[in-house]
Tab-separated table of C-alpha atoms in Angstrom:
chain	number	residue	atom	x	y	z
A	1	MET	CA	0.000	0.000	0.000
A	2	SER	CA	0.991	3.610	-0.474
A	3	VAL	CA	3.086	5.232	2.227
A	4	HIS	CA	0.966	8.294	1.441
A	5	LYS	CA	-2.323	6.513	2.232
A	6	ASP	CA	-3.057	8.834	5.159
A	7	ILE	CA	-2.769	12.108	3.217
A	8	LYS	CA	-5.978	14.027	2.646
A	9	ARG	CA	-5.321	14.851	-1.014
A	10	VAL	CA	-2.934	13.673	-3.701
A	11	THR	CA	-1.433	16.722	-5.415
A	12	THR	CA	1.270	17.367	-7.991
A	13	HIS	CA	3.605	17.976	-5.044
A	14	VAL	CA	2.777	14.553	-3.593
A	15	LEU	CA	3.337	12.851	-6.962
A	16	GLN	CA	6.722	14.557	-7.310
A	17	LYS	CA	7.702	13.426	-3.811
A	18	MET	CA	6.634	9.873	-4.642
A	19	LYS	CA	9.097	9.838	-7.536
A	20	LEU	CA	11.867	11.229	-5.332
A	21	ASP	CA	11.106	8.639	-2.629
A	22	GLY	CA	10.967	5.782	-5.132
A	23	GLU	CA	7.301	5.042	-4.400
A	24	LYS	CA	5.423	3.854	-7.482
A	25	ILE	CA	2.340	5.783	-8.620
A	26	SER	CA	-0.907	3.885	-9.263
A	27	MET	CA	-3.231	5.286	-11.923
A	28	ILE	CA	-6.421	3.973	-13.539
A	29	THR	CA	-9.119	5.321	-15.824
A	30	ALA	CA	-12.665	6.012	-14.672
A	31	TYR	CA	-15.642	7.616	-16.347
A	32	ASP	CA	-18.492	7.575	-13.813
A	33	TYR	CA	-19.297	8.277	-10.168
A	34	SER	CA	-19.736	4.721	-8.912
A	35	MET	CA	-16.458	3.277	-10.200
A	36	ALA	CA	-14.481	6.396	-9.289
A	37	ARG	CA	-15.752	6.134	-5.718
A	38	ILE	CA	-14.520	2.545	-5.436
A	39	PHE	CA	-11.090	3.396	-6.862
A	40	ASP	CA	-10.722	6.409	-4.582
A	41	ASP	CA	-11.777	4.430	-1.500
A	42	ALA	CA	-9.272	1.714	-2.458
A	43	GLY	CA	-6.432	4.244	-2.400
A	44	ILE	CA	-5.615	4.819	-6.075
A	45	ASP	CA	-3.229	7.762	-6.516
A	46	VAL	CA	-4.466	9.134	-9.846
A	47	ILE	CA	-7.658	8.718	-11.850
A	48	LEU	CA	-7.505	9.525	-15.547
A	49	VAL	CA	-10.790	10.481	-17.161
A	50	GLY	CA	-9.535	9.201	-20.474
A	51	ASP	CA	-10.733	9.851	-23.985
A	52	SER	CA	-10.743	6.035	-24.030
A	53	ALA	CA	-14.365	6.622	-22.971
A	54	SER	CA	-14.898	6.908	-26.718
A	55	ASN	CA	-14.006	3.206	-26.984
A	56	VAL	CA	-15.130	1.549	-23.754
A	57	MET	CA	-18.175	3.677	-22.927
A	58	ALA	CA	-19.469	4.664	-26.373
A	59	GLY	CA	-18.240	1.789	-28.561
A	60	HIS	CA	-16.264	3.806	-31.102
A	61	GLU	CA	-13.303	2.226	-32.881
A	62	THR	CA	-10.960	5.112	-31.946
A	63	THR	CA	-10.736	7.910	-29.389
A	64	LEU	CA	-11.298	10.582	-32.041
A	65	PRO	CA	-15.136	10.955	-31.943
A	66	ILE	CA	-15.500	11.963	-28.281
A	67	THR	CA	-16.236	15.656	-27.763
A	68	LEU	CA	-15.148	18.194	-25.178
A	69	ASP	CA	-18.706	18.365	-23.812
A	70	GLN	CA	-18.750	14.591	-23.389
A	71	MET	CA	-15.383	14.615	-21.604
A	72	ILE	CA	-16.720	17.311	-19.264
A	73	TYR	CA	-19.766	15.153	-18.508
A	74	HIS	CA	-17.633	12.124	-17.613
A	75	ALA	CA	-15.133	14.184	-15.614
A	76	SER	CA	-17.882	15.899	-13.624
A	77	SER	CA	-19.311	12.497	-12.700
A	78	VAL	CA	-15.910	11.262	-11.517
A	79	ILE	CA	-15.080	14.382	-9.497
A	80	ARG	CA	-18.276	14.069	-7.439
A	81	ALA	CA	-16.951	10.764	-6.075
A	82	ILE	CA	-13.438	11.872	-5.155
A	83	LYS	CA	-12.132	12.599	-1.669
A	84	ARG	CA	-8.419	11.801	-2.002
A	85	CYS	CA	-6.946	11.014	-5.423
A	86	PHE	CA	-5.701	13.352	-8.165
A	87	VAL	CA	-7.984	13.543	-11.224
A	88	VAL	CA	-6.599	14.220	-14.705
A	89	VAL	CA	-8.807	14.722	-17.774
A	90	ASP	CA	-7.818	14.113	-21.398
A	91	LEU	CA	-8.166	16.998	-23.816
A	92	PRO	CA	-10.024	15.289	-26.681
A	93	PHE	CA	-8.998	15.299	-30.332
A	94	GLY	CA	-9.757	18.625	-32.013
A	95	SER	CA	-9.805	20.663	-28.806
A	96	TYR	CA	-6.149	21.751	-28.817
A	97	GLN	CA	-4.240	20.781	-31.974
A	98	GLY	CA	-2.847	23.668	-34.000
A	99	ASN	CA	-4.284	26.472	-31.886
A	100	SER	CA	-2.861	27.283	-28.462
A	101	LYS	CA	-5.691	29.713	-27.674
A	102	GLU	CA	-8.286	27.018	-28.330
A	103	ALA	CA	-6.215	24.616	-26.242
A	104	LEU	CA	-6.251	27.053	-23.326
A	105	ASN	CA	-10.002	27.613	-23.649
A	106	SER	CA	-10.593	23.836	-23.683
A	107	ALA	CA	-8.447	23.328	-20.595
A	108	ILE	CA	-10.160	26.177	-18.742
A	109	ARG	CA	-13.606	24.746	-19.553
A	110	ILE	CA	-12.584	21.380	-18.116
A	111	MET	CA	-11.156	22.903	-14.949
A	112	LYS	CA	-14.086	25.301	-14.344
A	113	GLU	CA	-16.946	22.981	-15.305
A	114	THR	CA	-15.698	19.742	-13.737
A	115	GLY	CA	-13.507	20.651	-10.764
A	116	ALA	CA	-10.740	18.404	-12.124
A	117	HIS	CA	-7.162	18.812	-10.917
A	118	GLY	CA	-5.318	18.796	-14.269
A	119	ILE	CA	-5.459	17.879	-17.944
A	120	LYS	CA	-3.550	15.456	-20.174
A	121	ILE	CA	-2.465	16.285	-23.697
A	122	GLU	CA	-0.868	14.121	-26.418
A	123	GLY	CA	2.291	15.099	-28.273
A	124	GLY	CA	5.649	16.784	-27.848
A	125	GLU	CA	7.283	19.563	-29.823
A	126	GLU	CA	4.220	19.865	-32.077
A	127	ILE	CA	1.960	21.022	-29.244
A	128	ILE	CA	4.487	22.651	-26.915
A	129	GLU	CA	3.033	26.163	-27.348
A	130	SER	CA	-0.356	24.866	-26.218
A	131	VAL	CA	1.268	23.184	-23.211
A	132	LYS	CA	3.058	26.403	-22.215
A	133	ARG	CA	-0.077	28.496	-22.627
A	134	ILE	CA	-2.187	26.144	-20.508
A	135	ILE	CA	0.422	25.931	-17.754
A	136	SER	CA	0.852	29.720	-17.774
A	137	ALA	CA	-2.821	29.939	-16.811
A	138	GLY	CA	-2.169	27.794	-13.760
A	139	VAL	CA	-3.546	24.504	-15.098
A	140	PRO	CA	-1.437	21.403	-14.298
A	141	VAL	CA	-0.566	19.452	-17.467
A	142	MET	CA	0.374	15.795	-17.874
A	143	GLY	CA	2.092	14.940	-21.161
A	144	HIS	CA	1.613	11.796	-23.264
A	145	LEU	CA	4.262	10.392	-25.631
A	146	GLY	CA	4.925	7.170	-27.530
A	147	LEU	CA	1.783	5.610	-28.946
A	148	THR	CA	-0.648	8.524	-28.958
A	149	PRO	CA	-4.108	7.112	-29.818
A	150	GLN	CA	-5.421	10.393	-31.215
A	151	SER	CA	-2.800	10.044	-33.982
A	152	ILE	CA	-3.691	6.463	-34.845
A	153	TYR	CA	-4.591	7.245	-38.449
A	154	LYS	CA	-1.175	8.842	-38.920
A	155	PHE	CA	0.581	5.826	-37.404
A	156	GLY	CA	-1.669	3.309	-39.166
A	157	THR	CA	-1.021	0.704	-36.449
A	158	TYR	CA	-1.077	0.165	-32.689
A	159	ALA	CA	2.403	-1.417	-32.812
A	160	VAL	CA	5.172	-0.496	-30.366
A	161	ARG	CA	6.543	3.002	-31.020
A	162	ALA	CA	10.107	4.395	-30.919
A	163	THR	CA	11.863	1.154	-31.813
A	164	GLU	CA	14.069	3.023	-34.306
A	165	ASP	CA	16.781	5.384	-33.096
A	166	ALA	CA	15.417	8.557	-34.706
A	167	GLU	CA	11.992	8.224	-33.117
A	168	ALA	CA	13.541	7.199	-29.800
A	169	GLN	CA	15.765	10.279	-29.729
A	170	LYS	CA	12.801	12.519	-30.583
A	171	LEU	CA	10.816	10.956	-27.749
A	172	ILE	CA	13.602	11.710	-25.253
A	173	SER	CA	13.850	15.256	-26.598
A	174	ASP	CA	10.055	15.709	-26.385
A	175	ALA	CA	10.015	14.459	-22.783
A	176	LYS	CA	12.615	17.067	-21.832
A	177	LEU	CA	10.658	19.770	-23.684
A	178	LEU	CA	7.482	18.859	-21.800
A	179	GLN	CA	9.340	18.907	-18.501
A	180	ASP	CA	10.933	22.280	-19.281
A	181	ALA	CA	7.535	23.661	-20.270
A	182	GLY	CA	6.256	22.767	-16.792
A	183	CYS	CA	4.439	19.436	-17.139
A	184	PHE	CA	4.085	17.674	-13.789
A	185	ALA	CA	4.213	14.135	-15.280
A	186	ILE	CA	4.286	12.245	-18.585
A	187	VAL	CA	2.529	9.076	-19.747
A	188	LEU	CA	4.621	6.833	-21.997
A	189	GLU	CA	2.533	4.372	-23.992
A	190	LYS	CA	3.730	1.215	-25.710
A	191	ILE	CA	7.452	1.874	-26.130
A	192	PRO	CA	10.481	-0.350	-25.361
A	193	ALA	CA	11.053	-0.735	-21.609
A	194	ALA	CA	14.724	0.233	-21.893
A	195	LEU	CA	13.823	3.513	-23.605
A	196	ALA	CA	11.159	4.313	-21.010
A	197	LYS	CA	13.671	3.688	-18.233
A	198	GLU	CA	16.104	6.040	-19.975
A	199	VAL	CA	13.442	8.746	-20.165
A	200	ALA	CA	12.512	8.302	-16.485
A	201	ALA	CA	16.171	8.776	-15.555
A	202	ALA	CA	16.588	11.804	-17.824
A	203	VAL	CA	13.751	13.858	-16.299
A	204	HIS	CA	12.855	14.700	-12.714
A	205	ILE	CA	9.071	14.510	-13.165
A	206	PRO	CA	7.126	11.228	-12.792
A	207	ILE	CA	6.887	8.916	-15.809
A	208	ILE	CA	3.730	6.793	-15.919
A	209	GLY	CA	3.879	3.740	-18.154
A	210	ILE	CA	1.333	1.727	-20.074
A	211	GLY	CA	3.180	-0.967	-21.964
A	212	ALA	CA	6.439	0.835	-21.166
A	213	GLY	CA	8.061	-1.374	-18.552
A	214	ASN	CA	8.739	-0.571	-14.911
A	215	VAL	CA	8.931	3.220	-14.565
A	216	ASP	CA	7.663	5.652	-11.897
A	217	GLY	CA	4.078	4.438	-12.114
A	218	GLN	CA	1.540	2.492	-14.139
A	219	VAL	CA	-1.846	3.211	-15.713
A	220	LEU	CA	-4.445	0.821	-17.099
A	221	VAL	CA	-7.928	1.240	-18.560
A	222	MET	CA	-10.414	0.030	-15.948
A	223	HIS	CA	-12.382	-2.099	-18.423
A	224	ASP	CA	-9.192	-3.952	-19.345
A	225	MET	CA	-7.868	-4.368	-15.792
A	226	LEU	CA	-11.226	-5.608	-14.481
A	227	GLY	CA	-11.840	-8.000	-17.376
A	228	ILE	CA	-14.985	-6.274	-18.648
A	229	ASN	CA	-13.389	-6.104	-22.096
A	230	LYS	CA	-12.427	-9.605	-23.290
A	231	GLU	CA	-11.207	-8.775	-26.798
A	232	PHE	CA	-8.244	-6.539	-25.900
A	233	LYS	CA	-5.242	-8.727	-25.025
A	234	PRO	CA	-1.965	-6.788	-25.300
A	235	ARG	CA	1.188	-8.138	-23.645
A	236	PHE	CA	1.260	-5.326	-21.082
A	237	LEU	CA	-2.228	-6.013	-19.692
A	238	ARG	CA	-2.712	-7.901	-16.430
A	239	ARG	CA	-6.367	-8.705	-15.732
A	240	TYR	CA	-7.205	-8.684	-12.038
A	241	LEU	CA	-10.809	-9.857	-12.472
A	242	ASP	CA	-12.993	-11.539	-15.073
A	243	LEU	CA	-16.016	-9.292	-14.628
A	244	TYR	CA	-17.376	-10.131	-18.066
A	245	SER	CA	-17.974	-13.749	-17.031
A	246	GLN	CA	-19.187	-12.835	-13.544
A	247	ILE	CA	-21.673	-10.254	-14.831
A	248	TYR	CA	-22.772	-12.605	-17.631
A	249	ASP	CA	-23.440	-15.441	-15.174
A	250	ALA	CA	-25.234	-13.148	-12.716
A	251	THR	CA	-27.447	-11.769	-15.489
A	252	GLN	CA	-28.378	-15.264	-16.658
A	253	ALA	CA	-29.244	-16.247	-13.070
A	254	TYR	CA	-31.422	-13.131	-12.749
A	255	ILE	CA	-33.223	-13.897	-16.029
A	256	SER	CA	-33.839	-17.467	-14.882
A	257	ASP	CA	-35.212	-16.372	-11.494
A	258	VAL	CA	-37.563	-13.824	-13.091
A	259	LYS	CA	-38.935	-16.290	-15.634
A	260	SER	CA	-39.372	-19.059	-13.052
A	261	GLN	CA	-41.061	-16.587	-10.672
A	262	ASP	CA	-38.460	-17.329	-8.017
A	263	PHE	CA	-37.744	-13.587	-7.911
A	264	PRO	CA	-39.220	-11.755	-6.119
A	265	ASN	CA	-40.030	-14.161	-3.282
A	266	GLU	CA	-42.267	-13.264	-0.346
A	267	LYS	CA	-39.419	-11.665	1.651
A	268	GLU	CA	-38.625	-9.398	-1.321
A	269	GLN	CA	-42.128	-7.881	-1.484
A	270	TYR	CA	-43.912	-5.154	0.488
């Protein structure tokens, strides 16, 4: 368990101290009040209201369709459940690319309308002006490098990124740029473990991995970690439950009890 389990609130300062102390940071996605409350009660350090809601909540093939209004809805639901953990919200595709003023406006809307504690943004040098502008307004920013799902059509594949030297060197350079711009942490997704370790050693801010080996912390999508999603089976995923099967079996038992008139019994009536 976290040595910080007794603190009232996880903040950027706490996350920085965790890196300095060598304590790993736990992070998971959430999109609604009920699940966020469980995660917070369990002692998770960071909840990410991810644009992965586009996939796991809405059924889209990519993260691109989700809107800023929809992200605000999910983030507001999560925030109402939180007493302790730090909540980060993804800026969705189209809300920040190519226009730092629009990026700032998007970030401010999330912070004002949800009560979230920070935002996450994908990219390095290409979006650094947006990062600087958001941070200058006092909004904490988490970076995201490596496999960036909002750029999936550019990549054309979900394969491991930065396996070639040129891309690896750019990733290291981008991580340093994000740190220098003021980011409080960076997510590295689906890159070689050795490269991620090199990045974590090269910067003083926390590096959170997903398919990036053992760095300063880890993040998983809740539907994957809990086994609600059965189709997604990447090497980096460890399933801690098989909720799909448990919910399936419970639903079938409920259907059977209703049809056989076993439910409700006399004790379950008024």
